Tab-separated table of C-alpha atoms in Angstrom:
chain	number	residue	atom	x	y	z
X	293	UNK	CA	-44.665	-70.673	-25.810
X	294	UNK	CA	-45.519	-74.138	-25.182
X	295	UNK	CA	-46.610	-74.950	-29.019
X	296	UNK	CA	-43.660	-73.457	-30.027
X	297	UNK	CA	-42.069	-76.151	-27.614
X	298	UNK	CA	-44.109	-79.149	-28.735
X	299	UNK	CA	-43.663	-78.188	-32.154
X	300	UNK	CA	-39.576	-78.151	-31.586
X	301	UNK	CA	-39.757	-81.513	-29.668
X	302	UNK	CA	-41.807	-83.239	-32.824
X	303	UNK	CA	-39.343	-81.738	-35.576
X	304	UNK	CA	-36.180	-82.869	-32.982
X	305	UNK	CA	-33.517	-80.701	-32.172
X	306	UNK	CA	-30.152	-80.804	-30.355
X	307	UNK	CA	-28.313	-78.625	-28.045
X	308	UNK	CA	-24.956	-77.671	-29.403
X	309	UNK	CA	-21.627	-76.394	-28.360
X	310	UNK	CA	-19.987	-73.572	-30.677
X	311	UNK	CA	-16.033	-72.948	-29.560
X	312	UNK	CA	-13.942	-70.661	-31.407
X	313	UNK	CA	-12.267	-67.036	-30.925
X	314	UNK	CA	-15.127	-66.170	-33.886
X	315	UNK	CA	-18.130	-66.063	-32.345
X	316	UNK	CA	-20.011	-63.420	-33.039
X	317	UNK	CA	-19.166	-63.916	-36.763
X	318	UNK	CA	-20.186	-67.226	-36.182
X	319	UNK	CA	-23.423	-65.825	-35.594
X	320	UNK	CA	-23.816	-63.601	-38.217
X	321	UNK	CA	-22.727	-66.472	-40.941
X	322	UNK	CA	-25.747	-68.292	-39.502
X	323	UNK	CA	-28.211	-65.615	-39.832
X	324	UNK	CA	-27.489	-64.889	-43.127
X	325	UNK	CA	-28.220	-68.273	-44.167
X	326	UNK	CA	-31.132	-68.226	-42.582
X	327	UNK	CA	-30.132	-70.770	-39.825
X	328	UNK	CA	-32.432	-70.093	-36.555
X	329	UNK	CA	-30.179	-71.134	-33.281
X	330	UNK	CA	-32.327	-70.065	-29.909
X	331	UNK	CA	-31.453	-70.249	-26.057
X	332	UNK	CA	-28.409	-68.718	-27.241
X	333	UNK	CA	-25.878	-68.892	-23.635
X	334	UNK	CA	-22.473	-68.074	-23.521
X	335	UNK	CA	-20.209	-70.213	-21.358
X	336	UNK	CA	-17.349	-68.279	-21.558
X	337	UNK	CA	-15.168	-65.937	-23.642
X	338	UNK	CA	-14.491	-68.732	-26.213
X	339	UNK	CA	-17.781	-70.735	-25.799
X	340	UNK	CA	-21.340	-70.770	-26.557
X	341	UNK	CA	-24.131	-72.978	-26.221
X	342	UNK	CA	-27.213	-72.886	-28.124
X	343	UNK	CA	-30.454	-75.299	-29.834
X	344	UNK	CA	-30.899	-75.615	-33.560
X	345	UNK	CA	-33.141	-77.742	-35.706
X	346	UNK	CA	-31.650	-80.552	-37.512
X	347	UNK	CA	-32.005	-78.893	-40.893
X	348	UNK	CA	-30.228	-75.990	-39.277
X	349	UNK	CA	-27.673	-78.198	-38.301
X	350	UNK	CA	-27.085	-79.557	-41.524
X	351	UNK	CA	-26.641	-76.509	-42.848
X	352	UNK	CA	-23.921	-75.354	-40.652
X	353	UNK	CA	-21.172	-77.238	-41.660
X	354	UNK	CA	-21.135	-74.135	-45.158
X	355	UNK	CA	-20.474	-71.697	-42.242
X	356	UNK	CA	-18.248	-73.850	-39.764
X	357	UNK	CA	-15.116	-73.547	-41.456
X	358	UNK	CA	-15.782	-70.143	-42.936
X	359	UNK	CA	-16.441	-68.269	-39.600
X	360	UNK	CA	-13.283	-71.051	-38.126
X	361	UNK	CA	-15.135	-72.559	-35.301
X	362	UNK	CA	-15.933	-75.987	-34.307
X	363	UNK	CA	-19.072	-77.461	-33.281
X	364	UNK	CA	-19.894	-80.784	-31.552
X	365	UNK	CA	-23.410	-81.994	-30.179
X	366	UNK	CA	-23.930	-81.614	-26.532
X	367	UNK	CA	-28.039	-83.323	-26.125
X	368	UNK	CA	-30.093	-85.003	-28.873
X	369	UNK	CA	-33.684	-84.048	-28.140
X	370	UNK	CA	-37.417	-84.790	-29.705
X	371	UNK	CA	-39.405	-87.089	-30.974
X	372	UNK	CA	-37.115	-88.568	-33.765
X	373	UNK	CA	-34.334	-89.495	-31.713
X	374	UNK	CA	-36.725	-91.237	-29.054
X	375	UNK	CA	-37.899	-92.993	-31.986
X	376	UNK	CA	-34.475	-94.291	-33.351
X	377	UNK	CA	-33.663	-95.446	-30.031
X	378	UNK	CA	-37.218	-97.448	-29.792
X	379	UNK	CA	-36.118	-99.351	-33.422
X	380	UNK	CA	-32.347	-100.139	-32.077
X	381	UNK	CA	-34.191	-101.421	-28.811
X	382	UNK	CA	-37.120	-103.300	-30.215
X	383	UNK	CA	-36.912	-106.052	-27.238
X	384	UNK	CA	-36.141	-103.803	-24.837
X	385	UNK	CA	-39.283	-101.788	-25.503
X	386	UNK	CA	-41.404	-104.880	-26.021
X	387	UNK	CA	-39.988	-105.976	-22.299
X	388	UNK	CA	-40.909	-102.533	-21.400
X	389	UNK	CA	-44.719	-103.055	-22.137
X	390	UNK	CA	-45.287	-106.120	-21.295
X	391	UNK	CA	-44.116	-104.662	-17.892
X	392	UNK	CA	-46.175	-101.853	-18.029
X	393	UNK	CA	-49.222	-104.609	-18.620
X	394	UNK	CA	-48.574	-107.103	-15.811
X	395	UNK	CA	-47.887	-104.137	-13.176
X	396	UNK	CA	-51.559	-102.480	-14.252
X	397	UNK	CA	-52.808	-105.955	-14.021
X	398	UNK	CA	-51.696	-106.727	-10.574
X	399	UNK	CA	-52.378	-102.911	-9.271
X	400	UNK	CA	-55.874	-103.213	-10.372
X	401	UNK	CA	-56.658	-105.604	-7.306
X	402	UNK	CA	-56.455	-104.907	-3.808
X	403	UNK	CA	-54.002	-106.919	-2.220
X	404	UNK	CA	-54.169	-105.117	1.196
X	405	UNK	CA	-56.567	-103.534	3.889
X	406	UNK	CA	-55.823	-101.231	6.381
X	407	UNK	CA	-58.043	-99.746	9.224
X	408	UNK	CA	-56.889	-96.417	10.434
X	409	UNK	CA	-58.889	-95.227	13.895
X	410	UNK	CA	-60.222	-97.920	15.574
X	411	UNK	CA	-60.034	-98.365	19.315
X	412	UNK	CA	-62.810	-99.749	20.773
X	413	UNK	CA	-64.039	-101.808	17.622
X	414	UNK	CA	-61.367	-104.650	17.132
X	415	UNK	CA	-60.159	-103.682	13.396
X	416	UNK	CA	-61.231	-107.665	12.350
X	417	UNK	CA	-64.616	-107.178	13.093
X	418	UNK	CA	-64.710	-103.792	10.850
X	419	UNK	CA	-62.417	-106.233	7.938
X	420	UNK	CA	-65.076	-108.870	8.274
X	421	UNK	CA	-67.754	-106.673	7.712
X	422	UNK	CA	-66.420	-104.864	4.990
X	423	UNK	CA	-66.038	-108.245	3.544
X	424	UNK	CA	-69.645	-109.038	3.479
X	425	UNK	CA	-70.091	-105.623	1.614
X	426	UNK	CA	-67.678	-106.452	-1.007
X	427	UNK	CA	-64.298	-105.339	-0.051
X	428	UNK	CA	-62.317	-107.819	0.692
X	429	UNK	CA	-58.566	-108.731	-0.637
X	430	UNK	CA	-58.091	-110.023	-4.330
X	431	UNK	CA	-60.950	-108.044	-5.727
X	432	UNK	CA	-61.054	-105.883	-8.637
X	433	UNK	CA	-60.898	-102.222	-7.092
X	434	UNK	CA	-62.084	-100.549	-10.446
X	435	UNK	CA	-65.723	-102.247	-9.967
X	436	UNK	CA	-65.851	-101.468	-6.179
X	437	UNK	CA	-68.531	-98.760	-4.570
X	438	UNK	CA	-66.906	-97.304	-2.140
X	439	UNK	CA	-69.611	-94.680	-1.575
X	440	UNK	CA	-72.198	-97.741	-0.962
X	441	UNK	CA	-69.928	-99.420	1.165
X	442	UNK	CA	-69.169	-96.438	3.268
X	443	UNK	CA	-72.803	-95.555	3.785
X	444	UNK	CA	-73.927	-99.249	4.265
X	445	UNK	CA	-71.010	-99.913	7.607
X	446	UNK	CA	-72.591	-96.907	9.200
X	447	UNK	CA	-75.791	-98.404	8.554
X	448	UNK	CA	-74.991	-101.904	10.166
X	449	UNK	CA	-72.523	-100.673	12.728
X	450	UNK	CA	-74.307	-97.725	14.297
X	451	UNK	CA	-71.067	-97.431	16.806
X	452	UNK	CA	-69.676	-95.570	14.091
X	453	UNK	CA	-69.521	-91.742	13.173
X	454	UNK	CA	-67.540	-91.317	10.121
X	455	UNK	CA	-66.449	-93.803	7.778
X	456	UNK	CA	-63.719	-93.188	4.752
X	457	UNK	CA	-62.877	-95.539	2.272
X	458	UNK	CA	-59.432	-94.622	0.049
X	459	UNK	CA	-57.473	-96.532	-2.930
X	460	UNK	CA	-53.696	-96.040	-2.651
X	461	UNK	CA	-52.369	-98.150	-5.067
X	462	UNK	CA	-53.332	-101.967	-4.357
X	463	UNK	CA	-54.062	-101.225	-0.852
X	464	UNK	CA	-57.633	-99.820	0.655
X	465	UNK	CA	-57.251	-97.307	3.276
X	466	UNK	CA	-60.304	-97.589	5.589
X	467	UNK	CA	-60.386	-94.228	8.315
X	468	UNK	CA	-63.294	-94.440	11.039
X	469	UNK	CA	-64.178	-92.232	13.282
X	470	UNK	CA	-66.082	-93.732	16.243
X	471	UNK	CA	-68.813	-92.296	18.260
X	472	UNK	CA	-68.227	-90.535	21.482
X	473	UNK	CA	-70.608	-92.542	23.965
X	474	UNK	CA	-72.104	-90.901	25.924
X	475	UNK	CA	-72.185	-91.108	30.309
X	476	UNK	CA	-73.644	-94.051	31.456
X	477	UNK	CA	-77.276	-93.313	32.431
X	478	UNK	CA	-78.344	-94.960	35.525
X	479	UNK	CA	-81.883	-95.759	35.818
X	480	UNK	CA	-83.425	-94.022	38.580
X	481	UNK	CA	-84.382	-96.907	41.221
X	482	UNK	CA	-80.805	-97.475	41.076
X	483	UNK	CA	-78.994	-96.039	44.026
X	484	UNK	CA	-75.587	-94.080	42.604
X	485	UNK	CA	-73.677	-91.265	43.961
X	486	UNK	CA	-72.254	-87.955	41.967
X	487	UNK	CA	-68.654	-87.756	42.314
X	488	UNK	CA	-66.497	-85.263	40.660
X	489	UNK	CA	-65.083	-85.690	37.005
X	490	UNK	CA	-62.224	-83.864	37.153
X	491	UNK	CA	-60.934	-81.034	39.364
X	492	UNK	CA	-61.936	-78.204	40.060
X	493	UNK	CA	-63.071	-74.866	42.498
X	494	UNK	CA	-67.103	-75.535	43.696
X	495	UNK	CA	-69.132	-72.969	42.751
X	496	UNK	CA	-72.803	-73.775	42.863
X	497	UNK	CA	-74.378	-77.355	44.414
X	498	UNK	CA	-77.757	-77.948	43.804
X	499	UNK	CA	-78.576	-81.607	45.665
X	500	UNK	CA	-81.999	-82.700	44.218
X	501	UNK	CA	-81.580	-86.158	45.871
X	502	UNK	CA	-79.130	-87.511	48.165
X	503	UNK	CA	-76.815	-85.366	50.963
X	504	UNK	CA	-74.120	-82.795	49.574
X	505	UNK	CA	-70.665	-84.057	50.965
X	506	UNK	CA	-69.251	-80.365	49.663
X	507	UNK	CA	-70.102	-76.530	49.416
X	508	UNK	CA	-69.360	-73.367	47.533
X	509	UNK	CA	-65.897	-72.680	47.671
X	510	UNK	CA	-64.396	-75.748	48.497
X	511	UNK	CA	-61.921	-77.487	46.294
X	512	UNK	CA	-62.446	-81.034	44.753
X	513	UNK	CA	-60.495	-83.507	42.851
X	514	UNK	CA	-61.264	-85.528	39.908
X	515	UNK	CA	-62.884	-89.217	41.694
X	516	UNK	CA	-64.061	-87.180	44.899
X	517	UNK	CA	-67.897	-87.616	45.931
X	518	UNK	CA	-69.726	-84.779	45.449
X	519	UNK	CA	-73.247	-86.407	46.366
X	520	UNK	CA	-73.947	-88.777	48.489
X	521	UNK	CA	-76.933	-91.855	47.647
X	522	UNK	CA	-76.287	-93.235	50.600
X	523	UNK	CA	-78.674	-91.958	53.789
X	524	UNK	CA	-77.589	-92.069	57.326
X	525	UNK	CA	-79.879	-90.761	60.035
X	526	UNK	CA	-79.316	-90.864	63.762
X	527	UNK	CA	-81.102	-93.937	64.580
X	528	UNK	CA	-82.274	-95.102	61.425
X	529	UNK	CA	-80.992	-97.570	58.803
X	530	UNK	CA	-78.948	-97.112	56.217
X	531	UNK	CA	-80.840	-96.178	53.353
X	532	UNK	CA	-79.654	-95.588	49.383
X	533	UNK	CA	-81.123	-93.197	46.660
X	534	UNK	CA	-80.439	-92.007	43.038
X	535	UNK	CA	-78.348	-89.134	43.792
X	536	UNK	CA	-79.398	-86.169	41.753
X	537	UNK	CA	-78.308	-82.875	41.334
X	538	UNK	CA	-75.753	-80.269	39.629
X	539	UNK	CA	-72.702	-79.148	40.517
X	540	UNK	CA	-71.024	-76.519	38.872
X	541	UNK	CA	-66.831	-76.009	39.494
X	542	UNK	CA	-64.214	-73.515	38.029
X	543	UNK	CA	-61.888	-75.479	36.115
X	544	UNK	CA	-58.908	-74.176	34.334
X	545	UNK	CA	-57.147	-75.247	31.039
X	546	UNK	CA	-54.057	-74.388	29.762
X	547	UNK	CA	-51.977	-74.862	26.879
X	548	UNK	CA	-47.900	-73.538	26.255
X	549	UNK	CA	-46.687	-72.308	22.488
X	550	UNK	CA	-43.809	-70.345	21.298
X	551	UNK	CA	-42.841	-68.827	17.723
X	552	UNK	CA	-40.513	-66.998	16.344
X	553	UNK	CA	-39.912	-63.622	15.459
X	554	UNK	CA	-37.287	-64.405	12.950
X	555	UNK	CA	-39.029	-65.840	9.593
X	556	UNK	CA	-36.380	-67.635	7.266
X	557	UNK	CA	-37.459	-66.479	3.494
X	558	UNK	CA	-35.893	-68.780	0.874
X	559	UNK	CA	-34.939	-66.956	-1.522
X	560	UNK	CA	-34.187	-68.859	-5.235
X	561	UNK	CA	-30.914	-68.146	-6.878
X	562	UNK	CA	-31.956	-69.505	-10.152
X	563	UNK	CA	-30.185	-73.321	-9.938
X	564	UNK	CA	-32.043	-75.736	-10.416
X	565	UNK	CA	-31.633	-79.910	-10.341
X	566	UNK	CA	-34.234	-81.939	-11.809
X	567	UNK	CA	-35.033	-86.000	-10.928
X	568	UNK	CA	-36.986	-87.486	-12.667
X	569	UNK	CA	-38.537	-91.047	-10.960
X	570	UNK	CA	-40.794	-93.615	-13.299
X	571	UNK	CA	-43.625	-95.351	-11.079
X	572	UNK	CA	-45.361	-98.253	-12.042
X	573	UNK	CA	-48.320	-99.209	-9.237
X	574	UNK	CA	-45.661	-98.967	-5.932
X	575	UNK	CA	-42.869	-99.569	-7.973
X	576	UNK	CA	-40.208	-96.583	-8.737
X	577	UNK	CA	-37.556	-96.399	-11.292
X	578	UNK	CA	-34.991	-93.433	-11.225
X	579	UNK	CA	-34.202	-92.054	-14.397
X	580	UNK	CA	-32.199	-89.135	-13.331
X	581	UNK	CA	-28.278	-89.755	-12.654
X	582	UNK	CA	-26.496	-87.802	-9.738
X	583	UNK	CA	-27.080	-86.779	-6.033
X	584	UNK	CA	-28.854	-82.617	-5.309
X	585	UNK	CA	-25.747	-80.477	-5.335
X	586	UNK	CA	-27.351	-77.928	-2.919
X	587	UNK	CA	-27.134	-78.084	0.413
X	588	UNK	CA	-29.655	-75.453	0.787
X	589	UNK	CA	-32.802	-75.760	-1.585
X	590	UNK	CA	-36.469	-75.600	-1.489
X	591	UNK	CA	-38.179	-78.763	-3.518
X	592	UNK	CA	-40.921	-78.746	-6.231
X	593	UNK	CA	-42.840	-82.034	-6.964
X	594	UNK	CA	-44.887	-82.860	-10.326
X	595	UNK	CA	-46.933	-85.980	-11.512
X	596	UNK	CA	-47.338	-86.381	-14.570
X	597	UNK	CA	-49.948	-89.467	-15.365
X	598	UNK	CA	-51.453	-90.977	-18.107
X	599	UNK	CA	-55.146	-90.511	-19.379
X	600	UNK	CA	-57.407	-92.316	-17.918
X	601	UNK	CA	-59.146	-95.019	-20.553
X	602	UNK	CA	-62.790	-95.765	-20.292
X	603	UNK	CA	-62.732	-94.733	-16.332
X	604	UNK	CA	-59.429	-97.065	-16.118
X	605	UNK	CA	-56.494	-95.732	-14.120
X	606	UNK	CA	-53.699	-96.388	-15.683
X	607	UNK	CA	-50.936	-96.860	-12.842
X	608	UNK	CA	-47.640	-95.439	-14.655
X	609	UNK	CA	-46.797	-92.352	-13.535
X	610	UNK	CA	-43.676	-89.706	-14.015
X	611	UNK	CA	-42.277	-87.598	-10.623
X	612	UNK	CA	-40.866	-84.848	-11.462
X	613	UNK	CA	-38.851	-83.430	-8.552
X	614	UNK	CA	-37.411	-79.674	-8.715
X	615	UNK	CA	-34.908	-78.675	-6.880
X	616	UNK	CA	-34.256	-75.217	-6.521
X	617	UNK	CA	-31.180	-73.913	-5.019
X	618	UNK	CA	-31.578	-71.107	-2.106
X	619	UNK	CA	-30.555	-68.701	0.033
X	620	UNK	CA	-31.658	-67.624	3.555
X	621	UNK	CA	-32.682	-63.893	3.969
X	622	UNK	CA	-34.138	-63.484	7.362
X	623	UNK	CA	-37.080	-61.300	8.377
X	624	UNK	CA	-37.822	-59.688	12.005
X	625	UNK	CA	-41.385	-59.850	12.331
X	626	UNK	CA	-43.497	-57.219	14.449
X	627	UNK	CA	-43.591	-58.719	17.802
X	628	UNK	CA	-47.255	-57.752	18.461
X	629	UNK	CA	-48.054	-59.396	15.178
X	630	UNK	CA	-46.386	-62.612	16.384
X	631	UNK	CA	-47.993	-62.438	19.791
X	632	UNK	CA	-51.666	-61.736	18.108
X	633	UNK	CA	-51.200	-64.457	15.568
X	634	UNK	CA	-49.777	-67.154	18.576
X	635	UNK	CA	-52.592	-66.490	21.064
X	636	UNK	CA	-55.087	-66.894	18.146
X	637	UNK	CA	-53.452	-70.332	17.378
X	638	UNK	CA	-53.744	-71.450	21.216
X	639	UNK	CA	-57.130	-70.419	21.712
X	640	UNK	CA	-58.489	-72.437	18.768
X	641	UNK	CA	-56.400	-75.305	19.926
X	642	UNK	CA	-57.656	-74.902	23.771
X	643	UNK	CA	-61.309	-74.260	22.906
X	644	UNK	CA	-61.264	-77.826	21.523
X	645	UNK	CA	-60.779	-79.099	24.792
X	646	UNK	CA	-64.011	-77.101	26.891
X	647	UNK	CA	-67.093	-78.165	26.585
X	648	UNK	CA	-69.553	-76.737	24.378
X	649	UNK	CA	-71.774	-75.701	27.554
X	650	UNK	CA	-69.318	-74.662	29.799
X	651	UNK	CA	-69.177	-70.817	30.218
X	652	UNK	CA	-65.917	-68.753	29.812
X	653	UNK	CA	-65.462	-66.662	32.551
X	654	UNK	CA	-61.675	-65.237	32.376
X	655	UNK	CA	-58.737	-65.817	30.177
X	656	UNK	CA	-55.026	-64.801	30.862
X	657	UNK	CA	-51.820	-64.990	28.570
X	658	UNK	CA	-48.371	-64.690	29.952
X	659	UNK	CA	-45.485	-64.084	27.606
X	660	UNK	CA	-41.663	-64.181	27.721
X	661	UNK	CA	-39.481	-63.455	24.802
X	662	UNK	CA	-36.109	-65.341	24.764
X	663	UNK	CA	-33.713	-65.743	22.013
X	664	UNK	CA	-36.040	-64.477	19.497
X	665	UNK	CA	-38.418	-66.651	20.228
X	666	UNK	CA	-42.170	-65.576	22.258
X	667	UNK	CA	-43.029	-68.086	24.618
X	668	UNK	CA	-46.450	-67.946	25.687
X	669	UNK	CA	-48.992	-69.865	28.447
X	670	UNK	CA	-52.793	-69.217	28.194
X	671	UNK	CA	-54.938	-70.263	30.764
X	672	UNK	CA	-58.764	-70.056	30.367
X	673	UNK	CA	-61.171	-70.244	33.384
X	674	UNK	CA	-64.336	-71.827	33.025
X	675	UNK	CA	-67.498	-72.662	35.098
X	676	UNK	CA	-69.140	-76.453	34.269
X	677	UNK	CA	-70.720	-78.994	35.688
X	678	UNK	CA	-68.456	-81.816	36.622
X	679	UNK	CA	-70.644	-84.293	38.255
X	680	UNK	CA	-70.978	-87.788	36.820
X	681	UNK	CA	-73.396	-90.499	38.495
X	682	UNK	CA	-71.580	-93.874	40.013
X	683	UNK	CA	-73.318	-96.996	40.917
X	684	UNK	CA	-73.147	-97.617	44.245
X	685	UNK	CA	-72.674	-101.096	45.255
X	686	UNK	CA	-75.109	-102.331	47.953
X	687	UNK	CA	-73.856	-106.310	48.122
């Protein structure tokens, strides 16, 4: 139980190694005395390994002798050893904290400022005006409002759709999302033509204004004019329109995928290695000596942090990585399953890619298994309207 294991940790104990032909009487000495040993382990047929208060360890040197074994301290662990070591190390601790001071004085600024997203907007514009809204480098990030500032960007630079605003350490992560603009919109006593955005099968044209330069069934590329603004007639000037109208196209998209039918499960073998790393702000100490003796292993990671202190984060940190030694024990899959679960996977990925009013009208999915591995293609047909207006230039 764990307050059986704080308790233990405050009273100190130490892990100790008991060698002698004996053992078992060993045992039975201690008992009697009323000596409590726990995590009893035997190493081998001569050997044991066990944890015992320090009282109980006083105590055993009336049964050491008797039962004609030795014993000798392996690991000194709890609270009053890490407290003799503090007195013998007074400077060293004092060091220690004053460390510990300066590094949550220096991590409580930010130092840095990155934009994450930005394509259009040049990422000094978006610095500068985060800058005017109180972000800016060298200021104290535990007094910042980074809800206000997100909010008040969007406000003042409407090209944006999604702003987020995130403290790693002393540097400010700024993600944007910007918006999607939309066609140009030519105003209508502007002559333009419709070409086609992308390519594509004709299906319907519907020419409001301007000549039709293709039909139903015909087969257009991506840049090829659909609808002309420009108005010949047999003896008659050339004369220029706003092109309007809607033309629909099949258009295909396809995506490729594979997976496996062979799933690795790691299985644990009950090894484990532990390293433990101190972090101060972006600073990281190792405490733990020695390389991961596994070659196979799955890893386990936990931070341990201080409390914060009046809505203070106090940047010291332990990592506590677990390694756990493995095994691989494969696992054939049902190859329907598999196929189900990868066409379900591409569709969601493809759909992303149609447009929201574009109508599905067929969708095909080839397979091939090779190697244990399905390979799969899915294709989706759709019917939408790839027209896009173009200035046309008169001069």
């Amino acid at each position: 139980m764990l307050v059986v294991k704080i308790w233990n940790y405050i009273r100190g104990y130490v892990v100790i190694r008991i060698e002698g032909l004996t053992l078992e009487k060993f045992i039975n000495f201690a008992i009697a005395r009323g000596i409590y040993l726990w995590d009893i382990v035997r190493i081998d047929y001569t050997t044991l390994e066990a944890k015992i208060g320090l009282s109980g360890y006083k105590e055993l040197r009336h049964i050491v002798k008797k039962a004609g074994c030795k014993v000798k301290i392996n690991t000194k662990i709890g609270y009053p050893f890490f407290m003799h070591r503090i007195k013998a190390r007074k400077m060293l601790m004092f060091g220690f904290m004053i460390a510990i001071f300066m590094v949550m004085l220096t991590t409580s600024f930010v130092w840095d400022i990155e934009v994450i997203g930005a394509e259009s907007i040049e990422k000094e514009e978006i610095v500068k005006k985060l800058e005017t809204l109180g972000l800016s480098t060298g200021i104290f990030k535990y007094k910042l409002d980074i809800s206000g500032i997100e909010t008040n960007i969007m406000i003042e630079m409407e090209e944006l759709a999604w702003v987020g605003i995130e403290l790693r350490g002393t540097k400010a992560i700024v993600e944007i999302v910007e918006k999607v603009q939309p066609p140009e919109k030519i105003p209508l006593e502007i002559p333009c033509d419709i070409i086609a955005s992308k390519n594509g099968l004709i299906n319907k044209v519907i020419a409001k204004s301007g000549d039709a330069m293709i039909q139903k069934g015909d087969i257009v590329k991506a840049g090829q004019l659909l609808v002309t603004g420009t108005i010949l007639r047999e003896g008659q000037d050339a004369r220029y329109v706003h092109a309007l109208g809607e033309i629909y196209a099949k258009t295909y998209y396809e995506i490729n995928d594979e997976m496996s039918i062979i799933k690795v499960n790691k299985i644990k073998t009950g090894k484990k290695f532990v390293k433990r790393t101190l972090k101060m702000g972006e600073s990281q100490l190792t405490l733990s000596i020695g390389e991961v003796p596994f070659q196979n292993y799955v890893l386990e990671t936990t931070h341990k942090r201080l409390p914060r202190w009046r809505n203070i984060i106090i940047p010291v940190e332990i990592i506590l990585d677990e390694y756990f030694e493995t095994y691989d024990q494969p696992e054939q899959l049902n190859v329907e399953l598999v196929k189900s679960a990868l066409v379900e996977k591409m569709t969601v990925e493809l759909v992303k890619q149609i447009p929201e009013d574009a109508e599905i009208l067929h969708q095909d999915i080839k397979y091939l298994e090779e190697n244990n591995i399905i390979k799969a293609k899915l294709t989706i047909e759709v019917q939408e309207q790839i027209g896009v207006q173009k200035r046309i230039n008169i001069f």
